Coordinates of C-alpha atoms in Angstrom, one line a residue:
M1 CA 71.0 198.0 42.8
W2 CA 72.6 195.2 45.3
I3 CA 71.7 191.5 44.1
I4 CA 72.9 190.1 47.1
L5 CA 73.7 186.2 47.2
M6 CA 73.6 183.5 49.3
F7 CA 73.6 179.3 49.2
V8 CA 71.7 176.6 50.6
S9 CA 72.7 174.2 52.8
T10 CA 70.7 171.7 54.2
G11 CA 71.2 168.3 56.6
V12 CA 74.4 165.7 54.9
Y13 CA 74.6 167.4 51.5
S14 CA 75.6 171.2 50.7
I15 CA 75.0 173.6 47.4
D16 CA 77.7 176.0 48.0
L17 CA 77.4 179.5 46.7
I18 CA 81.2 180.1 44.8
Q19 CA 81.6 183.3 43.7
P20 CA 81.8 186.2 46.8
D21 CA 78.2 186.7 49.3
S22 CA 77.1 190.1 48.2
V23 CA 77.2 191.8 44.6
V24 CA 77.1 195.0 42.6
V25 CA 75.4 195.3 39.2
Q26 CA 73.9 198.2 37.5
P27 CA 70.7 198.4 35.5
G28 CA 70.9 197.1 32.6
Q29 CA 74.6 194.0 33.0
S30 CA 73.6 190.9 33.4
L31 CA 74.7 189.0 36.9
S32 CA 75.8 185.2 36.4
I33 CA 75.3 182.4 39.7
T34 CA 77.6 179.3 39.7
C35 CA 76.5 176.8 42.8
R36 CA 78.6 173.5 44.0
G37 CA 76.8 170.7 45.2
T38 CA 78.7 168.1 47.6
G39 CA 77.0 164.9 49.6
F40 CA 74.9 163.8 46.8
T41 CA 74.4 161.6 43.5
F42 CA 75.0 165.4 41.6
S43 CA 74.3 164.2 38.0
S44 CA 70.8 162.2 39.7
F45 CA 69.0 165.4 40.8
A46 CA 67.5 168.1 39.3
M47 CA 68.3 171.9 40.7
H48 CA 66.5 175.3 41.0
C49 CA 67.5 178.5 40.9
I50 CA 64.9 180.9 43.6
R51 CA 65.4 184.8 44.8
Q52 CA 63.6 187.0 47.7
P53 CA 63.6 190.1 47.0
A54 CA 63.6 192.4 50.5
G55 CA 60.7 192.0 52.6
K56 CA 59.1 189.0 50.0
G57 CA 58.5 185.8 49.6
L58 CA 60.5 183.1 47.6
E59 CA 59.8 183.5 43.6
W60 CA 61.1 180.4 41.7
M61 CA 63.0 181.2 38.9
G62 CA 63.7 177.8 37.2
L63 CA 64.9 174.4 36.6
I64 CA 67.6 172.3 35.2
I65 CA 67.0 168.1 35.0
Y66 CA 68.9 166.3 36.3
D67 CA 71.0 165.4 32.6
A68 CA 70.7 168.7 30.8
S69 CA 68.2 168.2 28.1
V70 CA 64.8 170.2 30.0
T71 CA 64.8 174.0 31.5
N72 CA 61.7 175.5 32.9
Y73 CA 62.2 178.7 34.0
A74 CA 59.5 181.4 35.6
S75 CA 57.7 184.0 33.0
S76 CA 58.7 186.7 35.1
V77 CA 62.1 186.6 34.1
Q78 CA 61.9 183.5 30.9
G79 CA 64.0 185.9 27.3
R80 CA 66.4 186.8 30.2
I81 CA 67.8 183.1 32.1
E82 CA 69.5 180.4 31.8
I83 CA 70.7 178.1 33.5
T84 CA 73.3 174.7 32.8
R85 CA 75.5 172.2 34.2
D86 CA 77.9 170.5 34.5
N87 CA 77.7 167.5 35.1
S88 CA 81.3 166.3 36.2
N89 CA 82.2 168.8 38.4
S90 CA 78.4 168.7 40.1
M91 CA 78.3 173.0 39.4
V92 CA 74.7 174.4 38.5
Y93 CA 75.5 178.1 37.0
M94 CA 73.1 180.9 36.2
R95 CA 73.0 183.3 33.8
L96 CA 70.0 186.5 34.1
S97 CA 70.1 189.1 31.6
N98 CA 69.4 192.6 31.2
L99 CA 68.9 193.6 35.5
Q100 CA 66.5 195.5 36.4
P101 CA 65.9 197.9 40.1
E102 CA 62.5 194.5 40.0
D103 CA 65.7 192.0 40.1
S104 CA 67.5 192.9 43.3
A105 CA 66.6 190.1 45.2
V106 CA 69.0 187.1 48.1
Y107 CA 70.1 184.5 45.7
F108 CA 70.0 180.3 46.1
C109 CA 70.4 177.1 44.6
A110 CA 68.8 174.8 45.3
K111 CA 68.6 170.8 44.6
E112 CA 65.4 168.3 44.1
P113 CA 63.7 167.2 47.2
Q114 CA 64.1 163.4 47.2

């Protein structure tokens, strides 16, 4: 199974993936993604995790609000996903466990629009 990771960079801010561009993970294993936000007040914005399977549209996976007090996850990944953040280092972390072939996708981190 191929898991492809990417980052989102738009305008004067960026959200950079802090790991290799692609990762191969076996079914049943876990995937961890780390992203760093720059050029904006990271602690003021919710952060989202999104993925796009090959040949399909974007799928929203979940979000963590600005102060990390609330997370919300899509039903398709509920129970397998955890999103956390470290505002002092402008980092967001996503862990997806018990991976299945249908989890093969390009994964994105994105900030809440202003």
